[in-house]
């Protein structure tokens, strides 16, 4: 796989690293939970990671059946044109997404292991339909017809990168404890207020990347 494609996938992974749901839940647990913070947070993060990892595996194994006939029908010019059109629609649509009143990042009903698993599954199922960077990555990997041993590490690394900011916040909390309370409150407030605009930002960046690869920029 070329360096350019790896950089492109890396850029898409960066978008998923700042998920309002993951970071919002992370900060909430670190602020509110009095006991077992590490276990609670890691349970939530592992649930989300496993869900997206399994989704990626399922799509990689089954997407060829859908994409191969389409790829055979498209020559290079048509493919770039289609990429440009889709990118343009996403780019323009990102400015037209209606601004809704922010509901805030999701919060668990209780601070127990079962609740963390349920929250991880619920948020993943609800947000997987808007996981445009992840789907774009799957599409790139599939279109390049990589072998299993080539795309599996990429999918694994992508999912680990997605939860890296949450792990960093956990480490900072463990090291500095009370000093992080005020920054965490500010982060929690920020993601509570920005949750409603997350989709528009994702559409903006994915559209921009598709326009660049389609040859328009």
XYZ file of N, CA and C in Angstrom:
651
model
N 0.855 -1.195 0.000
C 0.000 0.000 0.000
C 0.883 1.235 0.000
N 0.519 2.240 -0.813
C 1.358 3.416 -0.961
C 1.320 4.295 0.283
N 2.378 5.096 0.409
C 2.465 6.019 1.541
C 1.336 7.043 1.501
N 0.958 7.470 0.298
C -0.112 8.464 0.156
C -1.429 7.938 0.721
N -1.754 6.691 0.429
C -2.997 6.112 0.936
C -2.950 5.940 2.447
N -1.780 5.557 2.967
C -1.650 5.424 4.414
C -1.822 6.771 5.105
N -1.271 7.834 4.498
C -1.444 9.179 5.060
C -2.909 9.598 4.999
N -3.583 9.237 3.920
C -5.003 9.555 3.786
C -5.816 8.851 4.870
N -5.539 7.569 5.090
C -6.237 6.819 6.136
C -5.910 7.404 7.507
N -4.650 7.819 7.688
C -4.267 8.458 8.942
C -5.047 9.736 9.191
N -5.260 10.512 8.128
C -6.043 11.744 8.259
C -7.486 11.446 8.629
N -8.046 10.387 8.053
C -9.412 9.990 8.394
C -9.490 9.509 9.846
N -8.454 8.794 10.286
C -8.431 8.320 11.672
C -8.374 9.482 12.652
N -7.682 10.554 12.274
C -7.601 11.725 13.144
C -8.986 12.313 13.412
N -9.864 12.252 12.402
C -11.222 12.768 12.590
C -11.965 11.965 13.654
N -11.780 10.646 13.635
C -12.477 9.794 14.605
C -11.843 9.843 15.989
N -10.622 10.388 16.091
C -9.967 10.475 17.393
C -10.650 11.488 18.310
N -11.421 12.395 17.714
C -12.047 13.453 18.509
C -13.563 13.302 18.523
N -13.992 12.064 18.720
C -15.421 11.773 18.819
C -16.005 12.416 20.072
N -17.012 13.270 19.939
C -17.628 13.898 21.124
C -18.183 12.879 22.104
N -18.727 11.775 21.588
C -19.304 10.765 22.483
C -18.227 10.095 23.327
N -17.159 9.639 22.683
C -16.101 8.936 23.414
C -15.438 9.857 24.427
N -15.070 11.061 23.991
C -14.400 11.986 24.904
C -15.353 12.494 25.980
N -16.611 12.710 25.605
C -17.592 13.171 26.588
C -17.825 12.152 27.690
N -17.984 10.875 27.302
C -18.178 9.815 28.290
C -16.921 9.650 29.142
N -15.754 9.723 28.505
C -14.486 9.582 29.232
C -14.363 10.615 30.336
N -14.562 11.869 30.000
C -14.425 12.945 30.981
C -15.484 12.822 32.069
N -16.704 12.445 31.678
C -17.786 12.287 32.656
C -17.430 11.221 33.690
N -16.920 10.072 33.226
C -16.548 9.000 34.152
C -15.431 9.450 35.094
N -14.439 10.122 34.552
C -13.307 10.563 35.371
C -13.713 11.626 36.390
N -14.742 12.395 36.052
C -15.200 13.437 36.979
C -16.150 12.885 38.040
N -17.010 11.954 37.663
C -18.111 11.532 38.530
C -17.809 10.252 39.310
N -17.201 9.276 38.638
C -16.972 7.980 39.298
C -15.993 8.127 40.464
N -16.352 7.594 41.591
C -15.496 7.651 42.777
C -14.623 6.406 42.920
N -15.108 5.291 42.362
C -14.372 4.036 42.464
C -14.283 3.379 41.080
N -13.260 2.573 40.918
C -13.081 1.751 39.712
C -13.131 2.576 38.425
N -12.579 3.771 38.455
C -12.599 4.616 37.265
C -11.922 3.946 36.079
N -10.761 3.332 36.341
C -10.004 2.701 35.252
C -10.798 1.557 34.642
N -11.363 0.691 35.477
C -12.133 -0.454 34.973
C -13.378 -0.010 34.213
N -14.069 0.977 34.753
C -15.282 1.477 34.092
C -14.958 2.059 32.720
N -13.941 2.904 32.675
C -13.602 3.562 31.410
C -13.070 2.565 30.389
N -12.184 1.667 30.817
C -11.634 0.687 29.879
C -12.714 -0.266 29.368
N -13.697 -0.577 30.215
C -14.815 -1.419 29.765
C -15.591 -0.720 28.657
N -15.859 0.551 28.851
C -16.572 1.327 27.829
C -15.760 1.401 26.534
N -14.481 1.747 26.645
C -13.635 1.908 25.467
C -13.444 0.588 24.724
N -13.283 -0.509 25.460
C -13.140 -1.817 24.823
C -14.412 -2.213 24.080
N -15.563 -1.874 24.648
C -16.838 -2.189 23.988
C -16.954 -1.444 22.664
N -16.655 -0.150 22.686
C -16.720 0.656 21.460
C -15.718 0.150 20.428
N -14.497 -0.118 20.869
C -13.447 -0.567 19.954
C -13.795 -1.907 19.312
N -14.265 -2.852 20.117
C -14.627 -4.166 19.581
C -15.791 -4.069 18.602
N -16.752 -3.196 18.895
C -17.899 -3.030 17.991
C -17.425 -2.528 16.627
N -16.622 -1.474 16.623
C -16.154 -0.909 15.354
C -15.179 -1.849 14.649
N -14.362 -2.573 15.422
C -13.436 -3.526 14.834
C -14.204 -4.642 14.120
N -15.205 -5.193 14.782
C -16.014 -6.258 14.177
C -16.786 -5.739 12.966
N -17.279 -4.500 13.056
C -17.968 -3.898 11.915
C -17.022 -3.771 10.731
N -15.787 -3.331 11.002
C -14.797 -3.204 9.942
C -14.459 -4.540 9.302
N -14.293 -5.585 10.120
C -14.003 -6.921 9.597
C -15.150 -7.401 8.718
N -16.379 -7.216 9.196
C -17.562 -7.647 8.441
C -17.623 -6.941 7.080
N -17.379 -5.633 7.083
C -17.435 -4.884 5.832
C -16.295 -5.278 4.891
N -15.105 -5.478 5.432
C -13.968 -5.855 4.591
C -14.192 -7.208 3.933
N -14.824 -8.123 4.635
C -15.042 -9.458 4.084
C -16.214 -9.506 3.116
N -17.139 -8.556 3.245
C -18.332 -8.614 2.407
C -18.478 -7.500 1.399
N -17.660 -6.445 1.513
C -17.845 -5.276 0.656
C -17.381 -5.525 -0.774
N -16.458 -6.468 -0.975
C -15.984 -6.769 -2.327
C -17.126 -7.173 -3.249
N -18.100 -7.905 -2.696
C -19.230 -8.381 -3.504
C -20.012 -7.205 -4.072
N -20.068 -6.110 -3.284
C -20.811 -4.933 -3.724
C -19.961 -4.042 -4.614
N -18.687 -3.865 -4.239
C -17.845 -2.882 -4.918
C -17.237 -3.384 -6.213
N -16.963 -4.687 -6.322
C -16.294 -5.194 -7.522
C -17.058 -4.895 -8.813
N -18.394 -5.174 -8.876
C -19.115 -4.839 -10.111
C -19.083 -3.341 -10.415
N -19.159 -2.522 -9.372
C -19.121 -1.078 -9.576
C -17.756 -0.651 -10.088
N -16.694 -1.200 -9.502
C -15.339 -0.848 -9.915
C -15.079 -1.237 -11.358
N -15.597 -2.386 -11.772
C -15.402 -2.848 -13.145
C -16.104 -1.953 -14.158
N -17.193 -1.301 -13.743
C -17.949 -0.451 -14.654
C -17.335 0.945 -14.776
N -16.560 1.323 -13.791
C -16.010 2.675 -13.772
C -14.579 2.684 -14.291
N -14.301 3.575 -15.261
C -12.902 3.782 -15.624
C -12.326 4.844 -14.695
N -11.075 5.165 -14.833
C -10.409 6.061 -13.888
C -11.047 7.450 -13.884
N -11.443 7.948 -15.070
C -12.057 9.277 -15.130
C -13.405 9.280 -14.431
N -14.203 8.247 -14.664
C -15.523 8.166 -14.045
C -15.405 8.054 -12.532
N -14.400 7.288 -12.086
C -14.210 7.134 -10.647
C -13.863 8.461 -10.003
N -12.975 9.236 -10.636
C -12.601 10.547 -10.098
C -13.786 11.502 -10.126
N -14.587 11.410 -11.193
C -15.758 12.271 -11.297
C -16.762 11.962 -10.196
N -17.000 10.658 -9.964
C -17.929 10.253 -8.915
C -17.420 10.695 -7.549
N -16.116 10.523 -7.315
C -15.512 10.934 -6.050
C -15.662 12.440 -5.849
N -15.495 13.181 -6.943
C -15.619 14.638 -6.878
C -17.051 15.057 -6.562
N -18.024 14.379 -7.197
C -19.432 14.712 -6.965
C -19.824 14.416 -5.513
N -19.457 13.221 -5.028
C -19.787 12.862 -3.649
C -19.093 13.803 -2.669
N -17.813 14.094 -2.941
C -17.081 15.022 -2.080
C -17.705 16.400 -2.072
N -18.135 16.859 -3.251
C -18.771 18.176 -3.331
C -20.088 18.222 -2.564
N -20.872 17.144 -2.668
C -22.146 17.084 -1.947
C -21.926 17.102 -0.437
N -20.926 16.332 0.026
C -20.633 16.316 1.463
C -20.107 17.671 1.925
N -19.245 18.274 1.120
C -18.649 19.563 1.479
C -19.728 20.645 1.591
N -20.601 20.716 0.585
C -21.675 21.714 0.610
C -22.682 21.372 1.705
N -23.000 20.077 1.832
C -23.975 19.660 2.839
C -23.530 19.950 4.254
N -22.197 19.979 4.475
C -21.697 20.250 5.827
C -22.096 21.634 6.320
N -22.300 22.563 5.365
C -22.703 23.924 5.735
C -24.214 24.055 5.895
N -24.939 23.020 5.448
C -26.403 23.087 5.455
C -27.034 22.234 6.543
N -26.197 21.492 7.301
C -26.743 20.675 8.392
C -27.418 21.588 9.408
N -28.695 21.359 9.686
C -29.405 22.239 10.623
C -28.796 22.206 12.012
N -28.676 23.368 12.609
C -28.105 23.477 13.954
C -29.184 23.149 14.982
N -29.010 22.047 15.667
C -29.953 21.640 16.697
C -29.421 22.048 18.062
N -30.327 22.174 18.968
C -29.920 22.467 20.335
C -29.132 21.290 20.877
N -27.943 21.571 21.372
C -27.060 20.504 21.845
C -27.687 19.741 23.007
N -27.675 18.432 22.877
C -28.202 17.587 23.945
C -27.096 17.112 24.882
N -25.872 17.375 24.504
C -24.749 16.962 25.337
C -24.298 15.554 25.019
N -23.105 15.230 25.454
C -22.573 13.890 25.248
C -23.369 12.889 26.062
N -23.485 11.642 25.559
C -24.256 10.622 26.301
C -23.628 10.326 27.649
N -24.483 9.975 28.609
C -24.009 9.671 29.960
C -24.624 8.351 30.408
N -23.874 7.543 31.140
C -24.404 6.262 31.623
C -25.473 6.470 32.686
N -26.447 5.558 32.731
C -27.496 5.654 33.744
C -26.968 5.271 35.123
N -25.975 4.414 35.143
C -25.335 4.048 36.400
C -23.874 3.743 36.126
N -23.053 3.850 37.159
C -21.624 3.622 37.002
C -21.290 2.186 37.395
N -21.714 1.247 36.541
C -21.437 -0.170 36.728
C -20.911 -0.742 35.417
N -20.269 -1.896 35.502
C -19.670 -2.500 34.324
C -20.715 -2.778 33.240
N -21.854 -3.338 33.674
C -22.907 -3.627 32.710
C -23.408 -2.381 32.012
N -23.510 -1.286 32.771
C -23.959 -0.025 32.193
C -22.945 0.505 31.183
N -21.654 0.271 31.442
C -20.613 0.721 30.512
C -20.692 -0.044 29.193
N -20.914 -1.350 29.288
C -21.056 -2.159 28.080
C -22.291 -1.721 27.293
N -23.400 -1.522 27.992
C -24.641 -1.092 27.338
C -24.466 0.273 26.682
N -23.797 1.186 27.377
C -23.575 2.519 26.819
C -22.669 2.449 25.596
N -21.612 1.623 25.672
C -20.711 1.480 24.533
C -21.422 0.933 23.307
N -22.261 -0.084 23.502
C -23.015 -0.664 22.389
C -24.039 0.322 21.837
N -24.730 1.015 22.742
C -25.777 1.945 22.313
C -25.204 3.097 21.493
N -24.163 3.736 22.018
C -23.574 4.867 21.290
C -22.955 4.413 19.967
N -22.357 3.223 19.948
C -21.754 2.721 18.707
C -22.812 2.441 17.648
N -23.912 1.801 18.054
C -24.982 1.479 17.106
C -25.618 2.757 16.563
N -25.827 3.735 17.441
C -26.472 4.974 17.009
C -25.564 5.808 16.107
N -24.253 5.716 16.306
C -23.338 6.587 15.569
C -22.660 5.909 14.390
N -22.803 4.590 14.263
C -22.105 3.907 13.182
C -22.594 4.385 11.815
N -23.872 4.802 11.738
C -24.410 5.282 10.461
C -23.760 6.589 10.026
N -23.198 7.340 10.971
C -22.561 8.616 10.625
C -21.035 8.517 10.671
N -20.509 7.283 10.729
C -19.056 7.091 10.812
C -18.431 7.191 9.420
N -18.551 8.368 8.810
C -18.081 8.567 7.445
C -16.585 8.320 7.278
N -15.718 8.800 8.197
C -14.285 8.523 8.026
C -13.974 7.029 8.026
N -14.642 6.284 8.883
C -14.402 4.842 8.973
C -14.851 4.132 7.702
N -16.027 4.497 7.206
C -16.525 3.904 5.978
C -15.636 4.263 4.791
N -15.135 5.499 4.775
C -14.220 5.910 3.708
C -12.948 5.078 3.751
N -12.449 4.798 4.947
C -11.258 3.964 5.105
C -11.506 2.551 4.603
N -12.652 1.980 4.959
C -13.009 0.636 4.494
C -13.078 0.615 2.970
N -13.664 1.658 2.393
C -13.760 1.734 0.939
C -12.394 1.797 0.278
N -11.476 2.563 0.859
C -10.120 2.674 0.311
C -9.406 1.321 0.370
N -9.503 0.656 1.512
C -8.838 -0.638 1.677
C -9.418 -1.677 0.724
N -10.735 -1.668 0.573
C -11.384 -2.647 -0.300
C -11.028 -2.416 -1.762
N -11.036 -1.171 -2.190
C -10.755 -0.857 -3.594
C -9.323 -1.189 -3.987
N -8.421 -1.269 -2.994
C -7.028 -1.608 -3.288
C -6.764 -3.119 -3.234
N -7.808 -3.899 -2.937
C -7.727 -5.368 -2.969
C -6.539 -5.892 -2.159
N -6.448 -5.440 -0.934
C -5.358 -5.871 -0.071
C -5.640 -7.262 0.495
N -4.557 -7.977 0.789
C -4.696 -9.281 1.431
C -5.091 -9.101 2.891
N -5.617 -10.188 3.473
C -6.095 -10.133 4.859
C -5.008 -9.647 5.806
N -3.796 -10.156 5.644
C -2.703 -9.781 6.553
C -2.229 -8.345 6.344
N -2.673 -7.692 5.250
C -2.293 -6.311 4.999
C -3.300 -5.328 5.599
N -4.606 -5.628 5.430
C -5.597 -4.666 5.912
C -5.971 -4.857 7.376
N -5.755 -6.063 7.930
C -6.114 -6.294 9.332
C -5.325 -5.388 10.289
N -3.996 -5.233 10.122
C -3.273 -4.309 11.017
C -3.731 -2.865 10.885
N -4.157 -2.481 9.676
C -4.622 -1.108 9.471
C -5.936 -0.875 10.212
N -6.856 -1.839 10.093
C -8.131 -1.739 10.815
C -7.886 -1.715 12.327
N -6.971 -2.571 12.775
C -6.652 -2.624 14.210
C -6.066 -1.291 14.673
N -5.090 -0.783 13.929
C -4.468 0.489 14.292
C -5.444 1.640 14.269
N -6.355 1.643 13.298
C -7.364 2.704 13.190
C -8.222 2.743 14.454
N -8.670 1.572 14.891
C -9.535 1.520 16.070
C -8.795 1.882 17.346
N -7.513 1.535 17.424
C -6.730 1.912 18.591
C -6.478 3.421 18.608
N -6.237 4.000 17.425
C -6.063 5.454 17.354
C -7.320 6.189 17.791
N -8.480 5.599 17.482
C -9.754 6.238 17.791
C -9.931 6.474 19.293
N -9.365 5.588 20.130
C -9.536 5.736 21.579
C -8.288 6.303 22.254
N -7.271 6.650 21.462
C -6.028 7.171 22.039
C -6.234 8.431 22.885
N -7.008 9.439 22.420
C -7.211 10.626 23.260
C -7.844 10.292 24.613
N -8.784 9.337 24.630
C -9.418 8.939 25.890
C -8.395 8.303 26.826
N -7.487 7.485 26.289
C -6.443 6.865 27.114
C -5.496 7.929 27.659
N -5.181 8.922 26.830
C -4.302 10.014 27.281
C -4.951 10.774 28.434
N -6.251 11.035 28.325
C -6.960 11.722 29.408
C -6.942 10.883 30.687
N -7.090 9.575 30.538
C -7.051 8.688 31.705
C -5.675 8.745 32.383
N -4.621 8.702 31.582
C -3.257 8.753 32.129
C -3.014 10.082 32.841
N -3.445 11.179 32.244
C -3.295 12.487 32.886
C -4.042 12.537 34.215
N -5.220 11.924 34.218
C -6.011 11.896 35.461
C -5.295 11.098 36.548
N -4.733 9.960 36.171
C -4.050 9.115 37.148
C -2.790 9.792 37.700
N -2.135 10.598 36.862
C -0.886 11.242 37.289
C -1.147 12.497 38.108
N -2.092 13.321 37.628
C -2.276 14.639 38.245
C -3.522 14.753 39.124
N -4.443 13.800 38.995
C -5.630 13.753 39.852
C -6.387 15.077 39.889
N -6.376 15.737 41.075
C -7.212 16.923 41.290
C -6.862 18.084 40.359
N -5.616 18.153 39.930
C -5.223 19.246 39.039
C -5.968 19.194 37.705
N -6.473 18.006 37.345
C -7.152 17.843 36.064
C -8.648 18.091 36.150
N -9.197 18.273 37.351
C -10.642 18.442 37.484
C -11.169 19.638 36.698
N -10.518 20.775 36.856
C -10.987 21.985 36.161
C -10.847 21.867 34.642
N -9.685 21.408 34.119
C -9.610 21.192 32.668
C -10.645 20.198 32.157
N -10.908 19.135 32.938
C -11.901 18.144 32.524
C -13.297 18.760 32.455
N -13.604 19.630 33.414
C -14.922 20.287 33.386
C -15.068 21.146 32.129
N -14.000 21.832 31.764
C -14.034 22.664 30.554
C -14.180 21.800 29.297
N -13.458 20.673 29.276
C -13.569 19.760 28.141
C -14.984 19.203 28.048
N -15.539 18.823 29.202
C -16.897 18.264 29.230
C -17.910 19.283 28.718
N -17.761 20.534 29.137
C -18.658 21.601 28.680
C -18.516 21.816 27.181
N -17.273 21.797 26.701
C -17.021 22.007 25.272
C -17.694 20.938 24.430
N -17.515 19.663 24.801
C -18.108 18.591 24.012
C -19.612 18.519 24.186
N -20.131 18.933 25.327
C -21.581 19.033 25.485
C -22.160 20.035 24.491
N -21.443 21.123 24.267
C -21.942 22.178 23.393
C -21.678 21.900 21.924
N -20.684 21.042 21.641
C -20.302 20.833 20.242
C -20.833 19.538 19.651
N -21.518 18.718 20.454
C -21.997 17.433 19.958
C -22.885 17.590 18.728
N -23.745 18.598 18.719
C -24.702 18.756 17.624
C -24.037 19.137 16.311
N -22.809 19.687 16.350
C -22.143 20.108 15.124
C -21.084 19.117 14.655
N -20.933 17.994 15.360
C -19.886 17.022 15.017
C -20.085 16.467 13.609
N -21.338 16.154 13.251
C -21.610 15.572 11.941
C -21.209 16.525 10.828
N -21.494 17.820 10.981
C -21.157 18.787 9.945
C -19.648 18.889 9.740
N -18.878 18.809 10.831
C -17.418 18.857 10.712
C -16.889 17.617 10.001
N -17.431 16.443 10.328
C -17.011 15.200 9.674
C -17.323 15.261 8.181
N -18.539 15.715 7.834
C -18.908 15.853 6.428
C -17.973 16.817 5.712
N -17.600 17.894 6.374
C -16.712 18.901 5.787
C -15.357 18.291 5.421
N -14.724 17.607 6.374
C -13.379 17.081 6.150
C -13.377 15.901 5.180
N -14.357 15.003 5.304
C -14.426 13.877 4.373
C -14.691 14.380 2.965
N -15.589 15.343 2.817
C -15.849 15.936 1.508
C -14.606 16.581 0.922
N -13.841 17.281 1.765
C -12.613 17.931 1.313
C -11.590 16.899 0.845
N -11.448 15.811 1.594
C -10.508 14.749 1.207
C -10.904 14.108 -0.111
N -12.206 13.873 -0.298
C -12.679 13.284 -1.562
C -12.467 14.236 -2.728
N -12.661 15.525 -2.509
C -12.422 16.500 -3.565
C -10.949 16.522 -3.972
N -10.067 16.446 -2.986
C -8.625 16.433 -3.262
C -8.264 15.186 -4.072
N -8.782 14.032 -3.674
C -8.459 12.790 -4.378
C -9.167 12.674 -5.721
N -10.260 13.416 -5.866
C -10.939 13.419 -7.157
C -10.288 14.342 -8.173
N -9.310 15.117 -7.725
C -8.571 15.989 -8.625
C -9.126 17.398 -8.735
N -10.112 17.737 -7.901
C -10.706 19.071 -7.975
C -9.884 20.097 -7.217
N -9.096 19.679 -6.212
C -8.299 20.609 -5.417
C -6.834 20.209 -5.464
